[in-house]
Amino acid sequence: MQPDDDFFRTVLRHVSEPLSVLEPSAGSYRCVFINDAMFALTGTTVNECVGKLLEAYYPPDALARTVPFLDQAITSRAPVVVEETIHTPRGDFLSVIHLTPVFNDDGGCRCIISIIHDITERRRAERALHVSEDRYRSVIEALEEGISLLDADGVIQTSNASAARILGLRTDQITGTTSFDPLWRVIGEDGAPLPPDVYPTVRTRLTGQPLSNVVFGIEKPDGTVAWLNTNTTPLFHPGETTPYAIVASFTDISERRRIMAELREAKEIADAANRAKSEFLTNMSHELRTPLHAIIGFAELLRDDIVEEEEERHRCLSDIHASAEHLLSLINDILDLS
């Protein structure tokens, strides 16, 4: 930099990011300017670096890494971005270094401006976010419940392994499809085809309202039908009313429906058996009691009309009457218990 650049020196000195200016010199690079932020970062003084070649104050390993990028900036005539760990008296930190070449009118490189951005906290936050995402992804993958994420256009962006298992597909076959894809043949609980515009994901996307416990069937590639109990939840950006994504969660209730159907069938069979038993008992009550009542009635008439000298016949009719009364009592008890 020349003496007439004092104004720019003043501006650069007060830039908040660490900044230095390097000039090509005899196959190397000479430091011609360092701002206050760079002094504070490195702990160096003007005498230690300004006016000196990089070899004079750069550690050999750092020099070996840096010079090729400086050469690249000149050769490509374009800025070069380098990610580097910088060692300072304050400790090590991760940085992004922007190397921007400045050229003279004749095309020669006048200097390279180096600006350092401390990205230590950003990288730490990114790593923490990555760990958090991995943790939640692991939880979602471990769920027995199928999970799919759809974007604002209804395109499935990702699904967990359970979703693929329930639908009888691979995750890559699901990704990129929409509710209107011919891949899906959806039926309602009545067995009739379900129009796509009433699918829960479509309704939530259009209305912005969540839906719960929506039951429908999807025909799988093997021809069987998976019955799903589905919930949909819209996701919104702050202050917006149109969802930018939809989360669909679904459970395979096919086995539950099969068991419930078997229970209903068993109940219908039991009800029919009970009705048949009731009809049988009603008929039996009539068929058994009617002749017994006749036997008892006629026995009473005959017994009461017998004169005293017919004592033996009287005794026999009394036995018939008593036996019939006893048999009627037993039949009544049996029919009442049934």
XYZ file of C-alpha atoms in Angstrom:
338
model
C 0.000 0.000 0.000
C 1.230 3.495 -0.840
C 1.328 6.605 1.420
C -1.675 8.069 -0.415
C -3.735 5.219 1.011
C -3.828 6.780 4.506
C -7.601 7.191 4.350
C -8.103 3.538 3.543
C -5.617 2.536 6.204
C -7.689 4.430 8.765
C -10.876 2.746 7.585
C -9.312 -0.730 7.592
C -7.713 -0.197 10.988
C -11.152 0.169 12.549
C -12.780 -2.802 10.821
C -14.037 -5.119 13.568
C -12.786 -8.301 11.888
C -9.054 -9.139 12.015
C -7.594 -7.897 8.722
C -4.158 -7.851 7.095
C -2.785 -6.797 3.701
C -0.103 -8.856 1.983
C 1.942 -7.945 -1.089
C 3.627 -10.439 -3.411
C 7.371 -10.157 -2.926
C 10.183 -12.255 -4.395
C 8.217 -15.473 -4.549
C 6.706 -14.923 -1.122
C 4.371 -12.437 0.557
C 5.167 -9.393 2.663
C 2.841 -7.990 5.325
C 2.215 -4.289 4.704
C -0.722 -3.664 7.007
C -2.466 -5.165 10.030
C -5.511 -3.607 11.711
C -6.150 -3.297 15.414
C -8.382 -6.372 15.541
C -5.562 -8.511 14.081
C -3.086 -7.145 16.629
C -5.544 -7.982 19.415
C -6.104 -11.481 18.032
C -2.498 -12.513 17.442
C -0.766 -10.464 20.140
C 1.846 -9.327 17.609
C 3.289 -5.824 17.227
C 3.938 -3.702 14.146
C 7.672 -4.361 14.327
C 7.138 -8.125 14.436
C 5.224 -8.419 11.186
C 4.599 -5.237 9.170
C 7.185 -4.927 6.424
C 8.377 -8.511 6.899
C 7.934 -11.610 4.800
C 5.582 -14.267 6.118
C 8.575 -16.561 6.699
C 9.794 -14.166 9.393
C 6.837 -14.604 11.747
C 4.604 -17.405 10.409
C 5.057 -20.897 11.863
C 6.415 -23.208 9.129
C 3.391 -25.523 9.150
C 0.948 -22.584 8.902
C 3.059 -21.052 6.131
C 2.997 -24.299 4.153
C -0.795 -24.364 4.339
C -1.357 -20.648 3.626
C 0.925 -19.832 0.673
C -0.836 -22.191 -1.821
C -4.147 -20.431 -1.122
C -2.532 -17.006 -1.647
C -1.115 -18.249 -4.939
C -4.547 -19.622 -5.896
C -6.196 -16.240 -5.288
C -3.772 -14.573 -7.691
C -3.914 -17.324 -10.308
C -7.711 -17.555 -10.287
C -8.067 -13.766 -9.954
C -10.923 -14.490 -7.546
C -11.456 -14.571 -3.777
C -10.472 -17.787 -1.998
C -12.128 -18.968 1.209
C -10.105 -21.100 3.621
C -11.215 -22.805 6.828
C -8.353 -22.910 9.292
C -7.676 -23.439 12.982
C -5.668 -20.473 14.244
C -3.400 -20.683 17.269
C -3.220 -17.501 19.356
C -2.138 -16.525 22.882
C -5.864 -16.622 23.776
C -6.160 -20.195 22.592
C -7.131 -21.985 19.399
C -10.196 -21.075 17.419
C -11.759 -22.140 14.152
C -11.851 -19.470 11.463
C -12.846 -18.795 7.892
C -10.240 -16.695 6.070
C -11.292 -14.691 3.023
C -8.373 -13.959 0.678
C -9.299 -11.274 -1.848
C -6.744 -10.267 -4.525
C -6.486 -6.627 -5.683
C -4.995 -5.979 -9.122
C -3.286 -2.957 -10.726
C -4.432 -1.494 -14.013
C -1.712 -3.464 -15.796
C -3.147 -6.711 -14.422
C -0.452 -7.368 -11.860
C -1.448 -8.288 -8.319
C -1.077 -5.282 -6.055
C -2.010 -7.029 -2.818
C -4.170 -9.624 -1.136
C -6.576 -8.595 1.618
C -7.001 -11.259 4.288
C -10.009 -11.091 6.614
C -10.499 -13.593 9.416
C -13.960 -14.597 10.688
C -14.120 -16.492 13.953
C -16.588 -19.337 13.410
C -15.793 -21.298 16.574
C -19.181 -20.634 18.189
C -21.013 -21.190 14.915
C -19.317 -24.547 14.412
C -20.035 -25.477 18.022
C -23.690 -24.589 17.520
C -23.749 -26.539 14.248
C -22.253 -29.577 15.961
C -24.768 -29.297 18.807
C -27.582 -28.990 16.263
C -26.231 -31.995 14.376
C -26.098 -34.036 17.579
C -29.632 -32.947 18.446
C -30.880 -33.811 14.957
C -29.190 -37.216 15.133
C -30.773 -37.842 18.528
C -34.271 -36.972 17.335
C -33.724 -38.847 14.078
C -32.734 -41.924 16.078
C -35.864 -41.591 18.217
C -38.083 -41.251 15.134
C -36.396 -44.215 13.451
C -36.981 -46.318 16.573
C -40.730 -45.613 16.619
C -43.147 -48.357 15.639
C -45.377 -45.569 14.335
C -44.879 -44.500 10.727
C -43.739 -40.872 10.291
C -43.615 -38.871 7.033
C -42.722 -35.221 6.457
C -44.385 -33.438 3.523
C -43.462 -29.992 2.202
C -45.885 -27.175 1.372
C -46.609 -28.752 -2.022
C -47.514 -32.093 -0.459
C -44.324 -33.835 -1.596
C -42.983 -36.406 0.871
C -39.491 -35.300 1.886
C -38.578 -38.064 4.293
C -40.067 -41.057 6.118
C -38.891 -43.366 8.849
C -38.306 -47.103 8.506
C -41.653 -47.931 10.122
C -43.495 -45.937 7.450
C -41.805 -47.996 4.740
C -42.549 -51.245 6.574
C -46.225 -50.386 7.106
C -46.700 -49.325 3.483
C -44.726 -52.266 2.097
C -42.273 -50.010 0.257
C -38.687 -48.780 0.521
C -38.074 -45.287 1.878
C -36.611 -44.193 -1.469
C -39.862 -45.294 -3.172
C -41.870 -43.090 -0.805
C -39.649 -39.999 -0.979
C -40.687 -37.556 -3.695
C -44.249 -38.851 -4.058
C -47.449 -36.924 -3.363
C -50.950 -37.926 -2.281
C -51.998 -37.840 -5.943
C -49.321 -40.310 -7.025
C -50.703 -43.430 -8.793
C -48.583 -45.436 -6.370
C -51.293 -44.993 -3.744
C -54.660 -46.754 -3.943
C -56.595 -45.529 -0.933
C -59.986 -46.784 0.238
C -62.401 -45.573 2.892
C -63.819 -47.640 5.718
C -66.725 -48.603 3.449
C -64.259 -50.099 0.954
C -64.905 -47.455 -1.725
C -61.956 -45.553 -3.313
C -61.110 -42.404 -1.371
C -60.677 -39.215 -3.468
C -57.212 -37.626 -2.947
C -58.701 -34.274 -1.944
C -60.082 -35.816 1.257
C -56.798 -37.447 2.302
C -55.844 -36.114 5.765
C -52.502 -34.694 4.541
C -54.249 -32.786 1.746
C -56.962 -31.464 4.062
C -54.400 -30.290 6.639
C -52.276 -28.653 3.934
C -55.282 -26.773 2.550
C -56.920 -25.816 5.854
C -53.925 -25.519 8.169
C -55.841 -27.602 10.728
C -54.561 -30.794 12.399
C -56.529 -34.010 12.055
C -56.677 -36.974 14.424
C -57.650 -40.637 14.157
C -58.533 -40.631 10.471
C -58.915 -44.249 9.343
C -58.403 -45.394 5.764
C -56.846 -48.302 3.901
C -53.879 -48.342 1.514
C -53.382 -51.175 -0.924
C -49.817 -52.473 -0.633
C -47.747 -53.780 -3.570
C -48.502 -57.377 -2.540
C -52.239 -56.724 -2.927
C -53.057 -56.687 0.791
C -54.614 -53.652 2.426
C -52.982 -51.864 5.348
C -55.534 -50.052 7.498
C -54.065 -46.893 8.984
C -55.068 -44.666 11.877
C -53.568 -41.331 10.837
C -52.824 -37.995 12.530
C -51.590 -34.908 10.681
C -49.944 -31.803 12.148
C -49.198 -28.575 10.222
C -45.906 -26.712 10.780
C -45.851 -22.914 10.513
C -43.180 -20.261 10.250
C -43.659 -17.538 12.913
C -46.433 -15.130 11.955
C -47.642 -17.218 9.007
C -50.964 -19.012 8.618
C -50.057 -21.291 5.717
C -48.130 -24.408 6.738
C -44.682 -24.866 5.260
C -44.729 -28.594 6.054
C -47.022 -31.372 7.305
C -46.073 -34.163 9.692
C -48.126 -37.317 9.177
C -48.007 -40.102 11.751
C -49.835 -43.360 11.228
C -50.316 -46.699 12.945
C -51.115 -49.987 11.257
C -54.429 -51.115 12.781
C -55.008 -53.975 10.328
C -54.591 -56.645 13.013
C -56.821 -54.737 15.401
C -59.520 -54.455 12.733
C -59.205 -58.177 11.978
C -59.615 -59.047 15.663
C -62.561 -56.672 16.015
C -64.195 -58.224 12.935
C -63.695 -61.696 14.402
C -65.166 -60.540 17.709
C -68.166 -59.041 15.920
C -68.637 -62.279 13.991
C -68.314 -64.329 17.185
C -70.860 -62.060 18.893
C -73.256 -62.437 15.976
C -72.863 -66.236 16.163
C -73.418 -66.174 19.939
C -76.459 -63.925 19.547
C -77.859 -66.277 16.921
C -77.206 -69.242 19.222
C -78.967 -67.445 22.071
C -81.924 -66.708 19.846
C -82.042 -70.331 18.719
C -81.816 -71.505 22.343
C -84.600 -69.147 23.363
C -86.779 -70.385 20.538
C -85.975 -73.992 21.452
C -86.770 -73.423 25.125
C -89.996 -71.662 24.248
C -91.008 -74.580 22.061
C -89.853 -77.134 24.625
C -91.723 -75.315 27.384
C -94.901 -75.626 25.376
C -94.262 -79.183 24.168
C -93.370 -80.512 27.636
C -95.699 -78.581 29.878
C -98.832 -78.967 27.784
C -99.049 -82.812 27.939
C -98.022 -82.794 31.594
C -100.778 -80.371 32.444
C -103.193 -82.675 30.601
C -101.913 -85.738 32.483
C -102.181 -83.959 35.805
C -105.662 -82.604 35.001
C -107.094 -85.923 33.909
C -105.434 -87.716 36.850
C -107.122 -85.283 39.204
C -110.516 -85.808 37.552
C -110.231 -89.591 37.638
C -108.947 -89.615 41.197
C -111.698 -87.371 42.508
C -114.436 -89.447 40.778
C -113.324 -92.833 42.175
C -115.510 -94.288 44.898
C -114.095 -95.641 48.081
C -114.220 -99.322 47.039
C -111.831 -98.508 44.222
C -109.100 -97.617 46.669
C -106.353 -99.368 44.635
C -107.186 -97.400 41.503
C -107.308 -94.270 43.631
C -103.824 -94.942 44.922
C -102.447 -95.542 41.418
C -103.961 -92.336 40.084
C -102.543 -90.466 43.067
C -99.077 -91.818 42.187
C -99.558 -90.729 38.543
C -100.626 -87.283 39.669
C -97.722 -86.915 42.146
C -95.170 -88.117 39.608
C -96.496 -85.737 36.974
C -96.439 -82.846 39.445
C -92.814 -83.731 40.341
C -91.802 -84.010 36.685
C -93.459 -80.661 35.926
C -91.563 -79.056 38.810
C -88.262 -80.428 37.501
C -88.983 -79.228 33.958
C -89.934 -75.783 35.256
C -86.669 -75.577 37.204
C -84.614 -76.662 34.166
C -86.343 -74.221 31.831
C -85.976 -71.401 34.345
C -82.222 -72.053 34.679
C -81.803 -72.096 30.885
